[in-house]
PDB file of C-alpha atoms and ligand atoms in Angstrom:
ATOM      1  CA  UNK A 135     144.913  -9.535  33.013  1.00  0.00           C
ATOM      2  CA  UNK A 136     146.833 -12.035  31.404  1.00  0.00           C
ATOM      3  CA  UNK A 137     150.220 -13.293  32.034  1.00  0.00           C
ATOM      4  CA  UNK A 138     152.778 -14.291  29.532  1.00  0.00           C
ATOM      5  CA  UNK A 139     155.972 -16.617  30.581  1.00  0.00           C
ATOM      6  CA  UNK A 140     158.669 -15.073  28.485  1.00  0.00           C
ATOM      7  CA  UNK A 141     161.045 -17.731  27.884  1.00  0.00           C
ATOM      8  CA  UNK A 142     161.634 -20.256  25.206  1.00  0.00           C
ATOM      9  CA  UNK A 143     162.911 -23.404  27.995  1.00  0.00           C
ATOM     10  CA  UNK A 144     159.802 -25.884  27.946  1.00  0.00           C
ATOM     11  CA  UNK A 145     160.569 -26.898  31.416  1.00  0.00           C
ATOM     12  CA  UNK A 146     159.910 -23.046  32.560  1.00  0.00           C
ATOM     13  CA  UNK A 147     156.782 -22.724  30.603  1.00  0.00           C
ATOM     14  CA  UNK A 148     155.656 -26.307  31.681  1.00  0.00           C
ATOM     15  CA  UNK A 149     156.457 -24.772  35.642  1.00  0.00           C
ATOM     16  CA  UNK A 150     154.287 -21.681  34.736  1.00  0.00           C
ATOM     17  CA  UNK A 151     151.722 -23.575  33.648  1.00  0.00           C
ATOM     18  CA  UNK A 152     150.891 -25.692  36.508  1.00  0.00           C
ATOM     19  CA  UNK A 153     150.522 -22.647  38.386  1.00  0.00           C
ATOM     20  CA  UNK A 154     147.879 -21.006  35.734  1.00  0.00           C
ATOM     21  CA  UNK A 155     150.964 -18.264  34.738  1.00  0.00           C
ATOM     22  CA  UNK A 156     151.120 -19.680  31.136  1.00  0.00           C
ATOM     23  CA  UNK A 157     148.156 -17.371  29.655  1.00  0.00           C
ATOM     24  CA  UNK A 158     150.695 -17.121  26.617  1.00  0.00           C
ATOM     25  CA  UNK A 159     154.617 -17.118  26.078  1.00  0.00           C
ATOM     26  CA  UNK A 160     156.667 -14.390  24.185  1.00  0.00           C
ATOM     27  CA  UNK A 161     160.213 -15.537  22.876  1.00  0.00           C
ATOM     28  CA  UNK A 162     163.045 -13.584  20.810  1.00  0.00           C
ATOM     29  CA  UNK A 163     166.183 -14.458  19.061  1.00  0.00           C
ATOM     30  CA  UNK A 164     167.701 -13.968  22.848  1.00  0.00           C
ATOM     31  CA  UNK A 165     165.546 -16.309  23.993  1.00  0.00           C
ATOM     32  CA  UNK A 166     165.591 -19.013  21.541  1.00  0.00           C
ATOM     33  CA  UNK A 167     169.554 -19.167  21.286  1.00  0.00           C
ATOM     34  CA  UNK A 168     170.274 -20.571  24.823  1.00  0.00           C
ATOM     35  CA  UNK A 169     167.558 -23.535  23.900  1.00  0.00           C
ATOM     36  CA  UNK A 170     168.727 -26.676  22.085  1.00  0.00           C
ATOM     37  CA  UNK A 171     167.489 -27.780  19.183  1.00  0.00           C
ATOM     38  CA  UNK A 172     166.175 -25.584  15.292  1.00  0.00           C
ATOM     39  CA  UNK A 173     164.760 -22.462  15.607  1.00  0.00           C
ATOM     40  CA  UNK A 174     160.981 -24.232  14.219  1.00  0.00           C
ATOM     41  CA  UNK A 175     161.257 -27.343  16.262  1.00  0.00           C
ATOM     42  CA  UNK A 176     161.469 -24.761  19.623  1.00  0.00           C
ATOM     43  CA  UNK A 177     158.549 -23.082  17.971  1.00  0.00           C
ATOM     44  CA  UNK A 178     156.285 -26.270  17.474  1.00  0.00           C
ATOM     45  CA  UNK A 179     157.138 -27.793  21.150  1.00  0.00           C
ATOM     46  CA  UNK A 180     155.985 -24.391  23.031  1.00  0.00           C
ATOM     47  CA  UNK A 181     152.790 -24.672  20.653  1.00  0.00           C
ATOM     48  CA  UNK A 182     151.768 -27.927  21.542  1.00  0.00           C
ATOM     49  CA  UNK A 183     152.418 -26.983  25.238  1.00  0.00           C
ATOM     50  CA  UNK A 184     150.139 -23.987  25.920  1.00  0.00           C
ATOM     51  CA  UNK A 185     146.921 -22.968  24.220  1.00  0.00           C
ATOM     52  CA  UNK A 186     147.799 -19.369  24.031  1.00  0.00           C
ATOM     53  CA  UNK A 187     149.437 -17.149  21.959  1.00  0.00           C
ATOM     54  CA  UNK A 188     153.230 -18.022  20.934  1.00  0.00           C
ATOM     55  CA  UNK A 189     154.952 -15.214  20.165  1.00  0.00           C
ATOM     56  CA  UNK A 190     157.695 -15.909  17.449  1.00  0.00           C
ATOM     57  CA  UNK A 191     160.187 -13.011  16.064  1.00  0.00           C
ATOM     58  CA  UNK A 192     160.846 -12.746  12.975  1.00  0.00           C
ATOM     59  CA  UNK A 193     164.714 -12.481  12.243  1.00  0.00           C
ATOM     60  CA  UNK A 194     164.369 -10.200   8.843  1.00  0.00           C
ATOM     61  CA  UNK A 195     164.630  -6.146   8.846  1.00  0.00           C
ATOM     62  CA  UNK A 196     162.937  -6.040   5.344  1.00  0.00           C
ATOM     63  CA  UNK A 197     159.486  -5.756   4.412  1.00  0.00           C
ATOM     64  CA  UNK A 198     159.511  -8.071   1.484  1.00  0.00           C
ATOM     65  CA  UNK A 199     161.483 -10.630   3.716  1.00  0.00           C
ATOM     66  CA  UNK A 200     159.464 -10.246   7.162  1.00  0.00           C
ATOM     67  CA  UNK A 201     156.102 -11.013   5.148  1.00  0.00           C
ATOM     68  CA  UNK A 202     158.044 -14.415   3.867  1.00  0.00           C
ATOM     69  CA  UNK A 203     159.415 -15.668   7.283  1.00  0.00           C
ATOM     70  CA  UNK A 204     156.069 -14.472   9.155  1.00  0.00           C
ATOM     71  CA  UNK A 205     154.006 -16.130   6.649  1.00  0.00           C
ATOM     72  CA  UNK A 206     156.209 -19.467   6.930  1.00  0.00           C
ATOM     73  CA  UNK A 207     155.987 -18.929  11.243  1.00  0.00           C
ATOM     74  CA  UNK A 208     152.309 -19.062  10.980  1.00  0.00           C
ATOM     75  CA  UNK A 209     152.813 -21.887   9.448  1.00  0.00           C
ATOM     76  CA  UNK A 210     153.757 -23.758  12.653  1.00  0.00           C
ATOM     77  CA  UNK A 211     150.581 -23.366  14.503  1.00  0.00           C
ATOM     78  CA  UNK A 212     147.464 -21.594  15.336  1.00  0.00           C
ATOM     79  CA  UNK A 213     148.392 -20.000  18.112  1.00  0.00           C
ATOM     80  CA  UNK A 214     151.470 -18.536  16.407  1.00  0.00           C
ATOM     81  CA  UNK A 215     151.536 -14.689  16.558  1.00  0.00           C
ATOM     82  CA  UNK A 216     154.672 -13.003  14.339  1.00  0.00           C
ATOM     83  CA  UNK A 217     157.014 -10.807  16.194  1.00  0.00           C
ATOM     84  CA  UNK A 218     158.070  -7.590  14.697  1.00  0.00           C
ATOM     85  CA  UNK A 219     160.478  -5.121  15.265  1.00  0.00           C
ATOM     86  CA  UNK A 220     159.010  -1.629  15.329  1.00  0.00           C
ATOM     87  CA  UNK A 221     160.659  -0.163  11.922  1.00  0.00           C
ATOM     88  CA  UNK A 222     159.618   1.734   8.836  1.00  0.00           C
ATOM     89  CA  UNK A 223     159.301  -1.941   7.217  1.00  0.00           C
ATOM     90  CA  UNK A 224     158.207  -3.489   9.884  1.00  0.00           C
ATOM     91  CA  UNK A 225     155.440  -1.439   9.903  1.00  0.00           C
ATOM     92  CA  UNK A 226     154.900  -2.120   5.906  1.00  0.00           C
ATOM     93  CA  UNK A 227     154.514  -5.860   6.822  1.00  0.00           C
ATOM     94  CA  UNK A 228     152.498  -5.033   9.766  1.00  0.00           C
ATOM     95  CA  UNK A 229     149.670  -4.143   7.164  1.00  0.00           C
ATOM     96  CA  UNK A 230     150.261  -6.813   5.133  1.00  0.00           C
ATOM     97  CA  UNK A 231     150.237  -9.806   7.646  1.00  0.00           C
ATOM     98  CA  UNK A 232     146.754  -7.942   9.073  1.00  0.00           C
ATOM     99  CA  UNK A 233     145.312  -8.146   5.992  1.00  0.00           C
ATOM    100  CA  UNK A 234     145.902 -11.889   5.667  1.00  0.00           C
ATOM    101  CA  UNK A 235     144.622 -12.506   9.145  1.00  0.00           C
ATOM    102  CA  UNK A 236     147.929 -13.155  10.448  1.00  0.00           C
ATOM    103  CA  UNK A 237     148.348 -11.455  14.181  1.00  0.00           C
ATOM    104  CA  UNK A 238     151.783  -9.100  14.847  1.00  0.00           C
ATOM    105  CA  UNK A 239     153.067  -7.893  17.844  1.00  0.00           C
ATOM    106  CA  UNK A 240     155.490  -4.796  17.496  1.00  0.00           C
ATOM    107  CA  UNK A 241     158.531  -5.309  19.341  1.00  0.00           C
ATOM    108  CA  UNK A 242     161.133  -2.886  20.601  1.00  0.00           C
ATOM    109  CA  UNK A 243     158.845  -0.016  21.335  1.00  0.00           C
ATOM    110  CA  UNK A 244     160.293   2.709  23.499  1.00  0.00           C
ATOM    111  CA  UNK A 245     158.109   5.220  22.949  1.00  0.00           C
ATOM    112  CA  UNK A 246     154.117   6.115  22.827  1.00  0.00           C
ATOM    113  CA  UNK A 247     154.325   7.537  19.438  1.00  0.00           C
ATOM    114  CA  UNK A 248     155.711   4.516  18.073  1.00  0.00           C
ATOM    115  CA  UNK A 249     153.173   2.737  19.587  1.00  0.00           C
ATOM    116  CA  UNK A 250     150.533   4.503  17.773  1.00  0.00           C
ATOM    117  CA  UNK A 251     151.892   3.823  14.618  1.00  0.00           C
ATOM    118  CA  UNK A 252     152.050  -0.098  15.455  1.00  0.00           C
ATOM    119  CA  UNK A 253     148.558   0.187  16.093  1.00  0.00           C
ATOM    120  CA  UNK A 254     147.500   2.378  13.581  1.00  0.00           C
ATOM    121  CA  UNK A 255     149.266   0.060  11.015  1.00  0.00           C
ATOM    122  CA  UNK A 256     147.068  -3.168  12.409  1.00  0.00           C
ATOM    123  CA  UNK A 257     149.007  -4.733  15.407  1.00  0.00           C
ATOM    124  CA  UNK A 258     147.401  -7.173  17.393  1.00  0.00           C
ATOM    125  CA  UNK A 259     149.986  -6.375  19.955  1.00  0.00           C
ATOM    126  CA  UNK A 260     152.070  -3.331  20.961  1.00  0.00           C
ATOM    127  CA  UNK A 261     155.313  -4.218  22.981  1.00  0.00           C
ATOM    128  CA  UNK A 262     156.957  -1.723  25.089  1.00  0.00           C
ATOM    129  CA  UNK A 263     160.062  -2.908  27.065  1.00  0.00           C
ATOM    130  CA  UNK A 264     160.382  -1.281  30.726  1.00  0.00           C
ATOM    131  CA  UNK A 265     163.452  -2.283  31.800  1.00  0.00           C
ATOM    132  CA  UNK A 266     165.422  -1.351  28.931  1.00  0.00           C
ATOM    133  CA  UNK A 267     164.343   2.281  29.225  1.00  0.00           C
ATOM    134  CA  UNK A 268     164.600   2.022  33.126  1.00  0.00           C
ATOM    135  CA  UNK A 269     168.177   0.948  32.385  1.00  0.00           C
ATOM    136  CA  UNK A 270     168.973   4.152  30.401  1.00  0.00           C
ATOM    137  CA  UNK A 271     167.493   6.739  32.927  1.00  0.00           C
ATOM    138  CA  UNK A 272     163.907   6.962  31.884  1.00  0.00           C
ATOM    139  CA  UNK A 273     160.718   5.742  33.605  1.00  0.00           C
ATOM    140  CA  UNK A 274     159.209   2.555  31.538  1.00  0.00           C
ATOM    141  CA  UNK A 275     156.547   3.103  33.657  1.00  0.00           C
ATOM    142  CA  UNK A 276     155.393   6.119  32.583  1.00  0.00           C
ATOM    143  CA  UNK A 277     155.441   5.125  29.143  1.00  0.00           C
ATOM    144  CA  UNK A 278     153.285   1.879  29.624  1.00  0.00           C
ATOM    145  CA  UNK A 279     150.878   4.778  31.454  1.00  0.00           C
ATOM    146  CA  UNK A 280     151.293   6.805  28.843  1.00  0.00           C
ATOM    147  CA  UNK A 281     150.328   4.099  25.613  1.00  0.00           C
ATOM    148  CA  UNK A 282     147.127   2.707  28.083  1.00  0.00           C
ATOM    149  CA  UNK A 283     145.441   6.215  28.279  1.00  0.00           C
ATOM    150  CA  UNK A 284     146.134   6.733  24.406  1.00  0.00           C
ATOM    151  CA  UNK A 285     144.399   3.123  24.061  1.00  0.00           C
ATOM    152  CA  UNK A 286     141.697   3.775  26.376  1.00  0.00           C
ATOM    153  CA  UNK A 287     140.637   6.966  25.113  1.00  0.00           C
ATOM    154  CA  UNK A 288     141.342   6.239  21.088  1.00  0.00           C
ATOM    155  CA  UNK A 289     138.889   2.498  21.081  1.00  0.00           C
ATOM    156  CA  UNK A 290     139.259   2.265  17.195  1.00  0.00           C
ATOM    157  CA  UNK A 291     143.281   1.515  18.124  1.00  0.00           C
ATOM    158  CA  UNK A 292     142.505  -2.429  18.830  1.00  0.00           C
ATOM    159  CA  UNK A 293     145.650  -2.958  19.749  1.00  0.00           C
ATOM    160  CA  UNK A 294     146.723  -4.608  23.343  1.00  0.00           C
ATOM    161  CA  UNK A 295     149.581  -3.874  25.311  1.00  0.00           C
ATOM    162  CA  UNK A 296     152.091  -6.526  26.051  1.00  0.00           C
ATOM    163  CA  UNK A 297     154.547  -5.264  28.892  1.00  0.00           C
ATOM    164  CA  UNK A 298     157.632  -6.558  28.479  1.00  0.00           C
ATOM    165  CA  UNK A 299     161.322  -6.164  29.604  1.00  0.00           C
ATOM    166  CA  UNK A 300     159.625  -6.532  33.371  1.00  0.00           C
ATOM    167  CA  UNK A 301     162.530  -6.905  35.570  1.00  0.00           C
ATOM    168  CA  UNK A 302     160.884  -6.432  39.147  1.00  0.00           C
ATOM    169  CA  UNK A 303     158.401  -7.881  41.588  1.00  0.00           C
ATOM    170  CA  UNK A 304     157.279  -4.298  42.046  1.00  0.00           C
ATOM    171  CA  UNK A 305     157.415  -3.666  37.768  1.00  0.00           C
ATOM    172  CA  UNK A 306     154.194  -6.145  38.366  1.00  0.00           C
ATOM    173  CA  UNK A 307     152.008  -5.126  41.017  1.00  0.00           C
ATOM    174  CA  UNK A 308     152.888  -1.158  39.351  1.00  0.00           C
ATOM    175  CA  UNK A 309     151.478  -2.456  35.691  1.00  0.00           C
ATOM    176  CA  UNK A 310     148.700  -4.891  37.995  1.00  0.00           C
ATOM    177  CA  UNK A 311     147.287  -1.468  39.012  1.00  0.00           C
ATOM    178  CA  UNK A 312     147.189   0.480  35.851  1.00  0.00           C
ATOM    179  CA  UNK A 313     145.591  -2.685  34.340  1.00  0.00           C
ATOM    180  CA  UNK A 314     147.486  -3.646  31.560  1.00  0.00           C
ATOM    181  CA  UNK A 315     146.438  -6.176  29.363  1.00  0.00           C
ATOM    182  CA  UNK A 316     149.159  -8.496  29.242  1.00  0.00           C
ATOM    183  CA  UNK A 317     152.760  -8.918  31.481  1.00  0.00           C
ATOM    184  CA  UNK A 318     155.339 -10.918  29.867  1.00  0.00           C
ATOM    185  CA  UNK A 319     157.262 -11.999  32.489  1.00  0.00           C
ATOM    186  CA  UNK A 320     160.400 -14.599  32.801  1.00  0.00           C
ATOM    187  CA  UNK A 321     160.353 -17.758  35.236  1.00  0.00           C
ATOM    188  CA  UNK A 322     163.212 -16.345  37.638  1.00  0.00           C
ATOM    189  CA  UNK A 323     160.779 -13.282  38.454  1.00  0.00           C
ATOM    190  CA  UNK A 324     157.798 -15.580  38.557  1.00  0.00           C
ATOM    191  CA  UNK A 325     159.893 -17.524  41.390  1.00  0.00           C
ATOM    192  CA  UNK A 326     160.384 -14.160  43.311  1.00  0.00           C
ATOM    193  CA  UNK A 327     156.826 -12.842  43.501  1.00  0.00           C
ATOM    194  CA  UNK A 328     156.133 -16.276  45.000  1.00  0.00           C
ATOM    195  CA  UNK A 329     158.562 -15.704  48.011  1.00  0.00           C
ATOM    196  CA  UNK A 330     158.110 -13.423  51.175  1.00  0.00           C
ATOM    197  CA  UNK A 331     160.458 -13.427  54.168  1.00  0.00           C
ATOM    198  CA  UNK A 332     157.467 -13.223  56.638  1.00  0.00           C
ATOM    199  CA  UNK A 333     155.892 -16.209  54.732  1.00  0.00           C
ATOM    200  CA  UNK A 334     158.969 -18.646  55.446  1.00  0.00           C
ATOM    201  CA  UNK A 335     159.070 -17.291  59.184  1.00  0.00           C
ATOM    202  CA  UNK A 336     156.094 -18.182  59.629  1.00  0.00           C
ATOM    203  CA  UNK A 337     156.109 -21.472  58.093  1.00  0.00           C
ATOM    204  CA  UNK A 338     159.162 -21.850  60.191  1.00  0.00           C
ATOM    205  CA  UNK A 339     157.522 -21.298  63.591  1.00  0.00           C
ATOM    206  CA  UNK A 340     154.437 -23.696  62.482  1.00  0.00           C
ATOM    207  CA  UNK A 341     156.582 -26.395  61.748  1.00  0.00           C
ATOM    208  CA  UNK A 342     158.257 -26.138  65.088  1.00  0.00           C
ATOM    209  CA  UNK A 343     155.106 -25.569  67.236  1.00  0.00           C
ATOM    210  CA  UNK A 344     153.640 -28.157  65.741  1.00  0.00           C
ATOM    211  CA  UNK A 345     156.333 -30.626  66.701  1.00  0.00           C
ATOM    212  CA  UNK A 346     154.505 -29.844  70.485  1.00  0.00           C
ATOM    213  CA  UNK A 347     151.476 -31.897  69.358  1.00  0.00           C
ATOM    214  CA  UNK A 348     152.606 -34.662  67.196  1.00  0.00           C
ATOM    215  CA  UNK A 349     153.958 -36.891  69.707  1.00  0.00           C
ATOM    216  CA  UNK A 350     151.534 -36.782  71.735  1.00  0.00           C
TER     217      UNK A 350
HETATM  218  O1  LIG B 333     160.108  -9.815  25.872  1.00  0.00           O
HETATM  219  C1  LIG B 333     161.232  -8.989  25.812  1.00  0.00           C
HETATM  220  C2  LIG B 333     162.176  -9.296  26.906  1.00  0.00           C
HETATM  221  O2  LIG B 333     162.659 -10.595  26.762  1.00  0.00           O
HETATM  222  C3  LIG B 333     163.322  -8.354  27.028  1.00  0.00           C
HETATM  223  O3  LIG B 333     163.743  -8.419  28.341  1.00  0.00           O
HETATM  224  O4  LIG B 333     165.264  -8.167  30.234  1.00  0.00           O
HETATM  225  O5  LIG B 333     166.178  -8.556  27.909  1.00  0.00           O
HETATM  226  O6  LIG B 333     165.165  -6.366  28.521  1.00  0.00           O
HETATM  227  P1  LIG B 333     165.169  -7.853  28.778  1.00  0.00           P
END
């Protein structure tokens, strides 16, 4: 299982990857806008910063267009893989990009049969976002369930399954057990699997029986 640091802040990727979190990072126009600095130059510092794949959107909603600005994105690095939203002509340039080697993640997919046509059309990646549909009454779960067993039991889809728009500590040990490929997760959630209540009452009642012993 892999974990992604979604997040475009180098500082938060540079704190995930001390702690071997930093198997890849995912970013999105969201993301990007609240860093400093041209949307390339962002880009080329998370590249140089972790090995894995970089996940860069592309900010067109045309074919012709997303094949230009994917093209130029791959540009940046190796380890750049082009972000797609999951439309008719997204799809178009899906096939394209494959076909020149180029790896695509479909973003923005809410539903398993829009999954299959991401992979069916050559996606490297498939990304459905949980907390989005949690947020409107349906169980993200269940979809992410729902995508894995079509994956599992259809092999010629080689597409892998990025979860994304993972809110909770319990979103991750849920898509832990159904073994998804790959969790793209933000820093403030990495921070809160990290802490138990038990853990700093414990620590707590070490420290001061420990105090016992030092002086003496
Ligand atoms: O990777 C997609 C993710 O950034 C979306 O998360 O919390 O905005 O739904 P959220």
């Amino acid at each position: 299982m892999d974990i992604y640091v979604d997040s475009a802040n180098l500082n938060e990727i540079y704190q995930a990857k001390e702690l071997g979190l930093a198997d890849g990072v995912t970013t999105n126009p969201t993301l990007i806008a609240k860093e400093n600095g041209n949307f390339e130059e962002i880009l080329k510092n998370i590249c140089s910063e972790v090995t894995g794949p970089v996940h860069a959107e592309v900010l067109s909603l045309d074919s012709d267009g997303i094949v230009k600005e994917g093209r130029e994105l791959a540009k940046i690095a190796d380890n750049i893989v082009i972000k797609i939203p999951m439309l008719h002509d997204g799809l178009k340039a899906v096939r394209i990009l494959n076909a020149e080697g180029i790896k695509t993640n479909v973003t923005l997919v809410f539903s398993a049969g829009q999954a299959i046509l991401a992979a069916k059309a050559g996606a490297t990646y498939v990304c459905p976002f949980l907390g989005r549909l949690d947020d409107i009454c349906h169980d993200g779960l269940e979809l992410l369930s729902s995508i894995r067993t079509i994956f599992v039991n259809n092999p010629d889809l080689e597409c892998q399954i990025i979860a994304a728009s993972i809110r909770t500590p319990a979103h991750v040990v849920e898509l832990a057990s159904m073994g998804v490929d790959i969790l793209t997760v933000p820093s403030k959630l990495l921070t809160q699997l990290e802490k138990h209540p038990l853990t700093d009452l414990g620590i707590e009642q070490f420290c001061k029986d420990a105090e016992k012993f030092k002086n003496l």
